[in-house]
Coordinates of C-alpha atoms and ligand atoms in Angstrom, one line a residue:
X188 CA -28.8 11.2 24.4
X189 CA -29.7 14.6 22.9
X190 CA -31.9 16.5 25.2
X191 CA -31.8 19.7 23.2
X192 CA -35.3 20.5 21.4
X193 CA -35.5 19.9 17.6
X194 CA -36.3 22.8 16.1
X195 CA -39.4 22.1 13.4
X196 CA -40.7 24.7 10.9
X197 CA -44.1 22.3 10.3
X198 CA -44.9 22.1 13.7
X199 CA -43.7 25.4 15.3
X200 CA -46.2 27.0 13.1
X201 CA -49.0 25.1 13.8
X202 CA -48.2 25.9 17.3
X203 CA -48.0 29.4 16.4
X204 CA -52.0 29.1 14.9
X205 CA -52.7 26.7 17.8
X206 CA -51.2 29.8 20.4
X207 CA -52.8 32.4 18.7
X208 CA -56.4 31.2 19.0
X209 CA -55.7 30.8 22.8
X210 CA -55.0 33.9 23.6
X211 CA -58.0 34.9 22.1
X212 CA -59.9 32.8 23.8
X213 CA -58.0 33.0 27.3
X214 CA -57.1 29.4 27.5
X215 CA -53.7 28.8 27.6
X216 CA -52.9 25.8 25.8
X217 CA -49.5 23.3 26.2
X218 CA -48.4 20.3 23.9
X219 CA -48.1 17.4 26.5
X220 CA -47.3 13.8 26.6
X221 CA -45.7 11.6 24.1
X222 CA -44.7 14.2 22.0
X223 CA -42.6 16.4 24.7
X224 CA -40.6 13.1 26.0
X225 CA -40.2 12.0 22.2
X226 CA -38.9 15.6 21.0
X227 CA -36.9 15.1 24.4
X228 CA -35.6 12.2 23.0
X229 CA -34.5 13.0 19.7
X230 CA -36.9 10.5 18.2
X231 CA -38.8 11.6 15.2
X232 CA -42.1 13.3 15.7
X233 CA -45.1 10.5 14.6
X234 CA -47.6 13.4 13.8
X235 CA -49.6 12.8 16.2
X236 CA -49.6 15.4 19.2
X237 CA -51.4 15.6 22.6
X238 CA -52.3 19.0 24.1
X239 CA -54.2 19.9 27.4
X240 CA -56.1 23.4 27.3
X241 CA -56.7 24.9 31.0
X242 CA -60.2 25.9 30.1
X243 CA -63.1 24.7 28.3
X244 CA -62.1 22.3 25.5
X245 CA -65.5 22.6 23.5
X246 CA -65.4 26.3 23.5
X247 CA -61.6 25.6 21.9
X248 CA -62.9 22.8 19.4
X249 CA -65.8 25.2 18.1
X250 CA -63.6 28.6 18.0
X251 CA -60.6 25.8 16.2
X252 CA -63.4 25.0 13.6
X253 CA -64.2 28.4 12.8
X254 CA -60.7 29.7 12.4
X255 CA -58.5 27.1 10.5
X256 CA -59.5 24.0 7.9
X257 CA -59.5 21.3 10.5
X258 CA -60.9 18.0 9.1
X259 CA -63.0 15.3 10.7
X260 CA -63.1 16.9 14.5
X261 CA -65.0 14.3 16.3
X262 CA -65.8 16.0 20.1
X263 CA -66.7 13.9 23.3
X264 CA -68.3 16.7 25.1
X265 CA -69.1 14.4 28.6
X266 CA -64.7 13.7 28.5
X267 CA -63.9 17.2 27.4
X268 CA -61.6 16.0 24.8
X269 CA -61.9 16.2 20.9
X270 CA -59.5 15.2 18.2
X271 CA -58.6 16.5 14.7
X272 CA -56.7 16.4 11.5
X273 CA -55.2 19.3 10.1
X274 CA -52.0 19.3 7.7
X275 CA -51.1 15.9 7.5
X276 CA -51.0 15.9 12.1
X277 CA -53.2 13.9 14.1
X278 CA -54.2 16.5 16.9
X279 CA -55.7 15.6 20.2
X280 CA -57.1 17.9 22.8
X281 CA -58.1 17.5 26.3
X282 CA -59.0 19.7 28.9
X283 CA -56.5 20.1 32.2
X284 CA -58.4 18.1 34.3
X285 CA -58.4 15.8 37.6
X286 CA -59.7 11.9 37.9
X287 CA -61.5 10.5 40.2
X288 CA -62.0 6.9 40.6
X289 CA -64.2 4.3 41.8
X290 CA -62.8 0.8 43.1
X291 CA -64.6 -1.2 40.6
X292 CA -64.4 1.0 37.3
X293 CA -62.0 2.4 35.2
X294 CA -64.0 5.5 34.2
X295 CA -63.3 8.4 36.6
X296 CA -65.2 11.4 37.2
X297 CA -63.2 14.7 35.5
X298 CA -63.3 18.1 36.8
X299 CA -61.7 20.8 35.0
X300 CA -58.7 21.8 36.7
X301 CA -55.0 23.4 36.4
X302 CA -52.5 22.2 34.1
X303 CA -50.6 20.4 37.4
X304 CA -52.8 18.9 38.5
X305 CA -53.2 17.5 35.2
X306 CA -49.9 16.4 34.7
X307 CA -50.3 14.4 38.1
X308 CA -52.6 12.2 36.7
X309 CA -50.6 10.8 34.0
X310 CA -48.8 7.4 34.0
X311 CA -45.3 8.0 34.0
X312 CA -42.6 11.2 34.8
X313 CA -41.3 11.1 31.1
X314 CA -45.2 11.3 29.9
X315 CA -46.1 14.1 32.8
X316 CA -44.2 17.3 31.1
X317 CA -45.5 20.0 29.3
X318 CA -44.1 22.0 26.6
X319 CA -45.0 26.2 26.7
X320 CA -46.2 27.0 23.3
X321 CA -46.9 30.6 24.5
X322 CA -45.2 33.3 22.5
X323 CA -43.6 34.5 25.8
X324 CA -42.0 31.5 26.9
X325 CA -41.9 29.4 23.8
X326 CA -40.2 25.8 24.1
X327 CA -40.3 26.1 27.9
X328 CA -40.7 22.0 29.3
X329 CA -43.0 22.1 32.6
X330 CA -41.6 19.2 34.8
X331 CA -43.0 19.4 38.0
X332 CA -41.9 15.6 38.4
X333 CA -38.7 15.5 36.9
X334 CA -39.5 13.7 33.9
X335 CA -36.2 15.1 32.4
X336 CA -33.8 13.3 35.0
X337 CA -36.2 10.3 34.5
X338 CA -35.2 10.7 30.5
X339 CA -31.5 11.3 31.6
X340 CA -31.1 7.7 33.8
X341 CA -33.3 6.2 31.8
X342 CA -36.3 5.5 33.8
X343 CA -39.8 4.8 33.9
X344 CA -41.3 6.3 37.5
X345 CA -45.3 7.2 38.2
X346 CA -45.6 10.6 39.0
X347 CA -47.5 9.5 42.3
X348 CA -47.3 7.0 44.8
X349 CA -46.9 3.9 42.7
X350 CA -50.2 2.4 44.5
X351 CA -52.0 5.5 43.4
X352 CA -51.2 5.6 39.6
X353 CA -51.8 1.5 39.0
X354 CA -55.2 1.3 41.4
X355 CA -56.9 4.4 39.5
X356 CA -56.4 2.7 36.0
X357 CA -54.2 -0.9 36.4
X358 CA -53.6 -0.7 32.2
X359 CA -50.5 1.8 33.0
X360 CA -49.0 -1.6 34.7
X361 CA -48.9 -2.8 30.9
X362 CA -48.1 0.9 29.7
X363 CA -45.0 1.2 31.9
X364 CA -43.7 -2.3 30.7
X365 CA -44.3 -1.1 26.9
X366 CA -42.5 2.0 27.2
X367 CA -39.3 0.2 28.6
X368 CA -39.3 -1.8 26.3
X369 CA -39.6 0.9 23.4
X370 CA -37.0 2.8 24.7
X371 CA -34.8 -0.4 26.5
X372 CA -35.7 2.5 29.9
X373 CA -35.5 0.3 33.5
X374 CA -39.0 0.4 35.6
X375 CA -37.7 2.6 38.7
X376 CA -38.2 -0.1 41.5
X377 CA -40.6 1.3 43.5
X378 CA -42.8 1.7 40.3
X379 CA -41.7 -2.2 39.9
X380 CA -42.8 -3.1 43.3
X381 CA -46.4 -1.6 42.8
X382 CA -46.3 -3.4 39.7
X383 CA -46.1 -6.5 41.0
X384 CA -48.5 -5.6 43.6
X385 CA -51.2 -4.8 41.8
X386 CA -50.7 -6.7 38.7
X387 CA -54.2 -8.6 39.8
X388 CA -56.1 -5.4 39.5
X389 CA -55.8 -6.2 35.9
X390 CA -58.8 -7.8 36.3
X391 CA -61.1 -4.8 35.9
X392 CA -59.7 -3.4 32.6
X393 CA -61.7 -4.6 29.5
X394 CA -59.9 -7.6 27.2
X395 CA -60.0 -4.4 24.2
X396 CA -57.5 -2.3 25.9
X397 CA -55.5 -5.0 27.4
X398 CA -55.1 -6.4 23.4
X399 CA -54.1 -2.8 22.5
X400 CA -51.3 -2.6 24.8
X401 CA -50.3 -6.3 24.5
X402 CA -50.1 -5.7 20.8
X403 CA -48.1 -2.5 21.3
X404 CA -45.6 -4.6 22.9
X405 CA -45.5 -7.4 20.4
X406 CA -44.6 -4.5 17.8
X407 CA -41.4 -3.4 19.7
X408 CA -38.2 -4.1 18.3
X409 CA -37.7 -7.1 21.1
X410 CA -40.8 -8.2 22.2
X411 CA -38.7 -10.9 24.2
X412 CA -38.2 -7.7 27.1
X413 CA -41.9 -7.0 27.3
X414 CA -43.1 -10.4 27.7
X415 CA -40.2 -11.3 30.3
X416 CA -41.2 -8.3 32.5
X417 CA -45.2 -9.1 31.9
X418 CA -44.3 -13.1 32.9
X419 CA -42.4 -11.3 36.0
X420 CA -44.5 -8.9 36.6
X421 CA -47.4 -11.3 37.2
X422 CA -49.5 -9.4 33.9
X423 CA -48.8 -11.8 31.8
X424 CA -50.7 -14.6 33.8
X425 CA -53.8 -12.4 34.3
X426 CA -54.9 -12.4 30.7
X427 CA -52.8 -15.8 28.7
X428 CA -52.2 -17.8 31.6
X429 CA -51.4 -20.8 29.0
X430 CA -48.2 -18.8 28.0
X431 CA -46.8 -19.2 31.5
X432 CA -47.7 -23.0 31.6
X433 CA -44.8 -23.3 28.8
X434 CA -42.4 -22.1 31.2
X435 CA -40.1 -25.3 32.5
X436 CA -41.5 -27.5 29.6
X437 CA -38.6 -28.8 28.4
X438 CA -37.7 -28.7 24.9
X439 CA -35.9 -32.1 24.5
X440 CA -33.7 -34.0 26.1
X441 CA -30.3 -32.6 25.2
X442 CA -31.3 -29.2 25.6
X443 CA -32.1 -29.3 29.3
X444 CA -31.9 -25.7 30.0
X445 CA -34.4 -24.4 27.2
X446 CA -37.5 -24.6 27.9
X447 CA -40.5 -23.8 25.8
X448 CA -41.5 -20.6 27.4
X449 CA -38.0 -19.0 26.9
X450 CA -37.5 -20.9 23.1
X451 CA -40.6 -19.0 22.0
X452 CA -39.7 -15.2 22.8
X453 CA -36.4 -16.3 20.7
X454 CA -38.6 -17.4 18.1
X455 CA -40.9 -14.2 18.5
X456 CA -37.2 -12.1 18.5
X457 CA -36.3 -13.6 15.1
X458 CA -39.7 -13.0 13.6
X459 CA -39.7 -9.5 14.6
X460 CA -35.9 -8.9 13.5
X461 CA -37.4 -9.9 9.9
X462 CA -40.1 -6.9 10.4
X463 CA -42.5 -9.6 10.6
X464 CA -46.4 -7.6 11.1
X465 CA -48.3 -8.5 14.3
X466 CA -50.3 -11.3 13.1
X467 CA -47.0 -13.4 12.6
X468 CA -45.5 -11.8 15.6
X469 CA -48.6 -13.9 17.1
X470 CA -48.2 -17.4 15.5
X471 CA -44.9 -17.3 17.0
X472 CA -46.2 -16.6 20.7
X473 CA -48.7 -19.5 19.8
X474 CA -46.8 -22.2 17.5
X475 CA -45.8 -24.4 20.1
X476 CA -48.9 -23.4 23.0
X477 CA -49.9 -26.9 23.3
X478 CA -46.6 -28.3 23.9
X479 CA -47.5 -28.7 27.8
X480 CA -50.8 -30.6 27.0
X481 CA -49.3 -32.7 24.4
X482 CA -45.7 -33.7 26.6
X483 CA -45.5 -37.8 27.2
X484 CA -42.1 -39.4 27.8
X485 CA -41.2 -42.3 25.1
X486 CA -38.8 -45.1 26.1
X487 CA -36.0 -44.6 24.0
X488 CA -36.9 -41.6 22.4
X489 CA -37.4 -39.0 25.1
X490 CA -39.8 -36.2 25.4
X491 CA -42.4 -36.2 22.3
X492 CA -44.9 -33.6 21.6
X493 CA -47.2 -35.3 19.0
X494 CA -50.0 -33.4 17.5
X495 CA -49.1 -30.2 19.2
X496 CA -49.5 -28.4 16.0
X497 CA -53.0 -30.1 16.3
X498 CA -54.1 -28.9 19.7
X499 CA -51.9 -25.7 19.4
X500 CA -54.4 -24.4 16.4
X501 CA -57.5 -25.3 18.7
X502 CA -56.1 -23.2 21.9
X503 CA -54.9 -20.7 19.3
X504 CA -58.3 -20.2 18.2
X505 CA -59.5 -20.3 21.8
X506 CA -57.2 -17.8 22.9
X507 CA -57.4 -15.0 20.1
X508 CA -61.4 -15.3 20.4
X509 CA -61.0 -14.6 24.4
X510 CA -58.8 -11.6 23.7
X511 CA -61.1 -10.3 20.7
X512 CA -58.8 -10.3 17.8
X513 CA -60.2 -10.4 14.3
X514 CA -61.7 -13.4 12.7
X515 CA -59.0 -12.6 9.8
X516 CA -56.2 -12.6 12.4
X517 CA -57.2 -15.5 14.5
X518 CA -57.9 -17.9 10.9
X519 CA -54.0 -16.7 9.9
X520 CA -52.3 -17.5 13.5
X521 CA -54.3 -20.8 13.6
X522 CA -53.2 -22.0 10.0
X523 CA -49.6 -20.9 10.7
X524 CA -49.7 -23.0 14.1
X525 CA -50.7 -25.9 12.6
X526 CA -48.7 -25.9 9.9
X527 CA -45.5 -25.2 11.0
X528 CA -44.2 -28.6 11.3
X529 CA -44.6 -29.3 7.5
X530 CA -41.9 -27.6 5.7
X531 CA -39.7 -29.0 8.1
X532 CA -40.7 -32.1 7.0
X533 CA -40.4 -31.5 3.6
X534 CA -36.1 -31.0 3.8
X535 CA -35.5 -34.5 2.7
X536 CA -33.5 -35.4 -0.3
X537 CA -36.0 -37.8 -1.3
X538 CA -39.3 -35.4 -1.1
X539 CA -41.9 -36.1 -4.0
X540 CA -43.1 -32.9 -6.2
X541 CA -46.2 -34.1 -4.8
X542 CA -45.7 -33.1 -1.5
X543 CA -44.5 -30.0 -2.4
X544 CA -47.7 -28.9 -4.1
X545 CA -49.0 -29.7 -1.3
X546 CA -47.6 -27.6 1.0
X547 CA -47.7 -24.7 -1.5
X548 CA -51.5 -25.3 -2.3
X549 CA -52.4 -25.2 1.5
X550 CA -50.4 -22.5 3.0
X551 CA -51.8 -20.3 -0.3
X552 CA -51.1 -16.7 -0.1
X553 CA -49.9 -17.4 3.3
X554 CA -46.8 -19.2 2.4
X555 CA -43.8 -16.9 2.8
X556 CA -44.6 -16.2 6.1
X557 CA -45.1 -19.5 7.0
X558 CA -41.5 -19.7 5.8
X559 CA -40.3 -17.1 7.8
X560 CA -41.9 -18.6 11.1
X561 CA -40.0 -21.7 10.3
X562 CA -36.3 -20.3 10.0
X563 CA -37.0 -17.9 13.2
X564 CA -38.1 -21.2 15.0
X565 CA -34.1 -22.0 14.5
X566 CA -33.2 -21.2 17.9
X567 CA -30.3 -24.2 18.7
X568 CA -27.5 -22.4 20.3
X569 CA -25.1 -25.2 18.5
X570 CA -23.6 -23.0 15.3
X571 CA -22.9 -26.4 13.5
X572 CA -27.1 -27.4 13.7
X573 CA -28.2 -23.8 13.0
X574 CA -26.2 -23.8 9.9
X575 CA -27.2 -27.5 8.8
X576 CA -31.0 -26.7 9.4
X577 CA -30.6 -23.1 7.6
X578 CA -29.2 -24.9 4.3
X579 CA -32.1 -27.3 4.6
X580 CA -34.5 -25.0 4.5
X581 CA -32.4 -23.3 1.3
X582 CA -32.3 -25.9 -0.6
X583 CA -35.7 -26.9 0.4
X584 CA -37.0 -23.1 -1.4
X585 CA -34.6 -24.1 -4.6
X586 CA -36.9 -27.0 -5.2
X587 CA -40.3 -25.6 -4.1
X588 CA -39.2 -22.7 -6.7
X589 CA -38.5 -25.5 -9.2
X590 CA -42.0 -27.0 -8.9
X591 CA -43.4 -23.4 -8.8
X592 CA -42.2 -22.5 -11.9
X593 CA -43.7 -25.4 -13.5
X594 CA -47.1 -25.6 -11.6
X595 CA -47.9 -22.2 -10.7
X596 CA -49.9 -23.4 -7.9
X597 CA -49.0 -20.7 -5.5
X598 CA -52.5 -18.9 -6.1
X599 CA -54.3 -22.0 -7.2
X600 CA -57.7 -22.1 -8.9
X601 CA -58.7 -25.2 -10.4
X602 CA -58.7 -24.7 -13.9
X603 CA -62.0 -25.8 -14.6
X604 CA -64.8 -24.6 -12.9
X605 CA -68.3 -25.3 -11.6
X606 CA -70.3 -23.7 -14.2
X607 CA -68.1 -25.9 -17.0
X608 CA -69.1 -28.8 -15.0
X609 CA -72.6 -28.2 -15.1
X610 CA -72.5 -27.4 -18.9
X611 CA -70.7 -30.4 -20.1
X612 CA -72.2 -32.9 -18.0
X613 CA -75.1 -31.5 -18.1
X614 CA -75.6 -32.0 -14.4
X615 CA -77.9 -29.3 -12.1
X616 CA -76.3 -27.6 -9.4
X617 CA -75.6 -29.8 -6.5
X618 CA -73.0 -32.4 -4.6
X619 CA -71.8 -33.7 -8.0
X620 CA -69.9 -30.2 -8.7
X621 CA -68.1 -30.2 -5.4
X622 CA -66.8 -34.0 -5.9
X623 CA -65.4 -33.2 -9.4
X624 CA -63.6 -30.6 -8.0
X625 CA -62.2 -32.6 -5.0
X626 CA -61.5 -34.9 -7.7
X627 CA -59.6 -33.0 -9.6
X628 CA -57.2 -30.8 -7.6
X629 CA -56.2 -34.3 -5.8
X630 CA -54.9 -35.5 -9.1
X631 CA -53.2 -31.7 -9.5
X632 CA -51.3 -32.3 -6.3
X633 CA -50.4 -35.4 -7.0
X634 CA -49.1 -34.4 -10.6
X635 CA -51.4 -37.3 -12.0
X636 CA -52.9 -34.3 -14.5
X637 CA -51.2 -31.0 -15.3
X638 CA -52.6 -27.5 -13.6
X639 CA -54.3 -26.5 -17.6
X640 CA -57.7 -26.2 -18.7
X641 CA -57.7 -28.8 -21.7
X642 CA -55.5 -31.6 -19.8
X643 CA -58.0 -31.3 -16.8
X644 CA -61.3 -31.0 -18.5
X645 CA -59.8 -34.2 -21.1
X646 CA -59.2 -36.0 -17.6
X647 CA -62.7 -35.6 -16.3
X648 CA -63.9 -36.6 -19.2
X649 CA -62.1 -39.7 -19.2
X650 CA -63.0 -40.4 -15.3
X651 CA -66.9 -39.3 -15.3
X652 CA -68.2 -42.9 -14.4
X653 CA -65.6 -42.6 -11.7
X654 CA -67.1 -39.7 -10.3
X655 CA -70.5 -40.2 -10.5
X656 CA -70.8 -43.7 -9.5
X657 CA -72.2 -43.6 -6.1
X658 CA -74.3 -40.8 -7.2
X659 CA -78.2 -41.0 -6.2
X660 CA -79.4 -38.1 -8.3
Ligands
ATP862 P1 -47.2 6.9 22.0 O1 -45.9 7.4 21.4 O2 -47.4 5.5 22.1 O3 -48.4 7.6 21.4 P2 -47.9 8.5 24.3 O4 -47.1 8.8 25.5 O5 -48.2 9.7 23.4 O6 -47.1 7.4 23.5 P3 -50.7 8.1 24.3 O7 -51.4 6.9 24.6 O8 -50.8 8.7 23.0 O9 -49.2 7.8 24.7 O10 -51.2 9.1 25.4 C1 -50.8 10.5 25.4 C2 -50.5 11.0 26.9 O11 -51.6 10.8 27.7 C3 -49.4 10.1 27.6 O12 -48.1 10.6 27.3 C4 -49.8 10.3 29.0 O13 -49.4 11.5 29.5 C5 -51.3 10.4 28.9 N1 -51.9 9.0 29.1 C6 -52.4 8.2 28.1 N2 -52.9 7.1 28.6 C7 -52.8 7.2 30.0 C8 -53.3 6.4 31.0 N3 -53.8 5.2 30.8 N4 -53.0 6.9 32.3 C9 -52.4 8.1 32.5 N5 -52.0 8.9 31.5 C10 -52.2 8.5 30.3
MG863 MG1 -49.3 9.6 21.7

């Protein structure tokens, strides 16, 4: 590991403007946190950078204002902090301060104080050093806790007394399992121990920040780490206690030792090795959720897990509403989850075109990833099934390309639309519209009329009484 700092023309001078103003003002100011350890690290620099001024940070955010062309400073006078952009870096500031905490609330009271007794109240060693951006003692690291070493073996360690650190805010329980899994870093195991101590004190931090964090740790490179040491840790339980309940569910009979738990972080791995963005990252935690509730032993058969996909979008839905995600998120995951059996189903020889518009016409815009889900769900550790399933799906994407090609129906819009209706049956706005519609895209999918405006309009036509038979207007 390179522990040397990278030298940076960008950011050296804007530590040089940054410096200059704080002498003028007396404050001295230090870049802290994740940029120091990353810089540490040899990792490149994100563009955005933490300092701590020992003084008053509103007097620094005014007298910044003033003397370079900041953009949209937005100030939190009662925290002392403010934030900035200037060239192209995401700047924040905060003064040096000390926390104090109630037992029931995550919002301490800050005092202004020194810049170590600052650092003390950070989560971990390798976020708790400061770099000098003085011109006397440029690039010196403050490490009044050996974050350095920390950085050397590799380890994540509070600061403080374990107890300390995770009682004042219990997030940094989820914070120190992110960061070892970002950086592959072991939890020292006295930090460990508090973990697991206080991982119920999870309980008093809001469902936002807990999604932030979680989703931080989907976004790693192996998620599979982050959710093994949350499951361990006793997090993971505290805020999806249904992912736990898949653990010792087994998968079917002859693969005793997988169970469900386990078969999804591979499945989450896969997706995440294909860059797969959060949102997909999260149909994989859910696709098979309701594979607990749904177990029954068949005669003959074995373990069965009918209409899991079923149930799974329900407790999807359930879920992702608890933990606040986005409408727009929460209707993706849930149409992935129930979905996800269907192209599987579709790897027959003898599949219809019919069925293949079908699965192209429901999973829409959404169909690539759907496709993607599917292969990382490959997780048999038998080379000779991995490779027979892999070629199914293959030849599975020839044909849906085939049909495709001839149907466009990835992006479908029925080719004749409401207003048309009204015109040339001269019928008012109402049920009617809807039915032809229904009417038609059924005989689209099942290639009984082709996807154009003349064929389909000619086939309405021709099936009016059809349609309007039962009709009371
Ligand atoms: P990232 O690369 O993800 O931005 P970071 O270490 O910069 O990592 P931030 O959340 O940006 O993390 O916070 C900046 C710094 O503020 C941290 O390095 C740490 O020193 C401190 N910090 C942030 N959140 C907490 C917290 N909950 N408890 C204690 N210190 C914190
Ligand atoms: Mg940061």
């Amino acid at each position: 590991m390179n522990t040397e700092l990278i030298p940076s023309e960008k950011i050296d001078q804007l530590f040089r403007e940054l410096n200059q103003l704080a002498q003028q003002l007396g404050m001295p100011i230090y870049a802290v946190g994740g940029y120091v350890r990353d810089r540490l690290l040899g990792l490149p620099v994100g563009g955005e950078i933490d300092f701590v001024i020992v003084g008053d940070a509103m007097r620094f955010a005014r007298a910044l204002e003033d003397a370079l062309p900041v953009r949209q400073m937005v100030t939190y006078p009662r925290f002392g902090t403010f934030m900035t952009r200037y060239k192209g870096f995401n700047l924040e500031f905060v003064n040096a301060r000390s926390e104090s905490y109630q037992s029931d609330s995550r919002n301490p009271k800050t005092e202004q104080a020194d810049l170590e007794t600052d650092l003390s109240r950070r989560d971990f060693t390798i976020n708790a050093m400061a770099l000098d951006i003085s011109e006397e003692h440029f690039g010196r690291i403050i490490d009044r806790y050996n974050g350095q070493e920390d950085l050397k073996q590799r380890l994540i360690r509070t600061p403080l007394e374990p107890k300390t650190t995770f009682y004042d805010d219990p997030l940094r329980m989820m914070r120190a399992i992110r960061f070892a899994t970002r950086f592959g870093f072991d939890i020292a195991a006295d930090t460990w121990a508090g973990i697991r101590e206080h991982a119920d004190r999870l309980a008093i931090i809001t469902v936002e920040r807990i999604q932030d964090e979680f989703n931080k740790i989907l976004m790693t490179e192996k998620p599979s780490v982050g959710l093994n040491l949350l499951d361990q840790a006793g997090l993971l339980r505290q805020f999806l206690p249904e992912a736990e309940s898949m653990k010792g569910v087994e998968q079917r009979k002859d693969f005793h030792h997988k169970d469900v738990f386990y078969h999804t972080l591979e499945v989450i791995d896969n997706v995440a090795r294909s860059g797969g963005r959060l949102e997909l990252r999260l149909a994989a935690l859910f696709h098979d959720i309701a594979k607990p509730r749904t177990k029954r032993f068949e005669e003959g058969t074995g373990w069965t897990f009918h209409g899991h996909e079923v149930v799974g979008e329900r407790m999807s839905k359930a879920i992702m509403r608890k933990l606040k995600y986005s409408n727009e998120a929460i209707a993706f995951v849930a149409k992935l989850v129930r979905m996800h059996l269907r192209p599987m189903a579709l790897v027959s020889d003898e599949v219809t075109d019919a069925a293949i518009r079908r699965l192209l016409f429901l999973s829409g815009n959404d169909f690539h990833e759907l496709m993607l889900l599917c292969r990382a769900d490959i997780t048999s550790k038998n080379p000779k099934r991995v490779k027979k399933y892999i070629g199914n799906y293959d030849r599975l994407m020839l044909k849906i390309e085939e049909v495709e090609e001839r149907d466009r129906l990835r992006n479908f819009q029925p080719p004749v639309d409401g207003r048309e209706i009204m015109e040339v049956f001269k019928i008012k706005p109402g049920k009617m519209i809807g039915r032809a519609k229904k009417f038609l895209e059924e005989a689209i999918l099942d290639g009984i009329v082709p996807n154009e405006h003349d064929a389909c309009l000619a086939y309405l036509k021709e099936n009016w009484e059809r349609i309007s038979e039962n009709d009371e207007q």
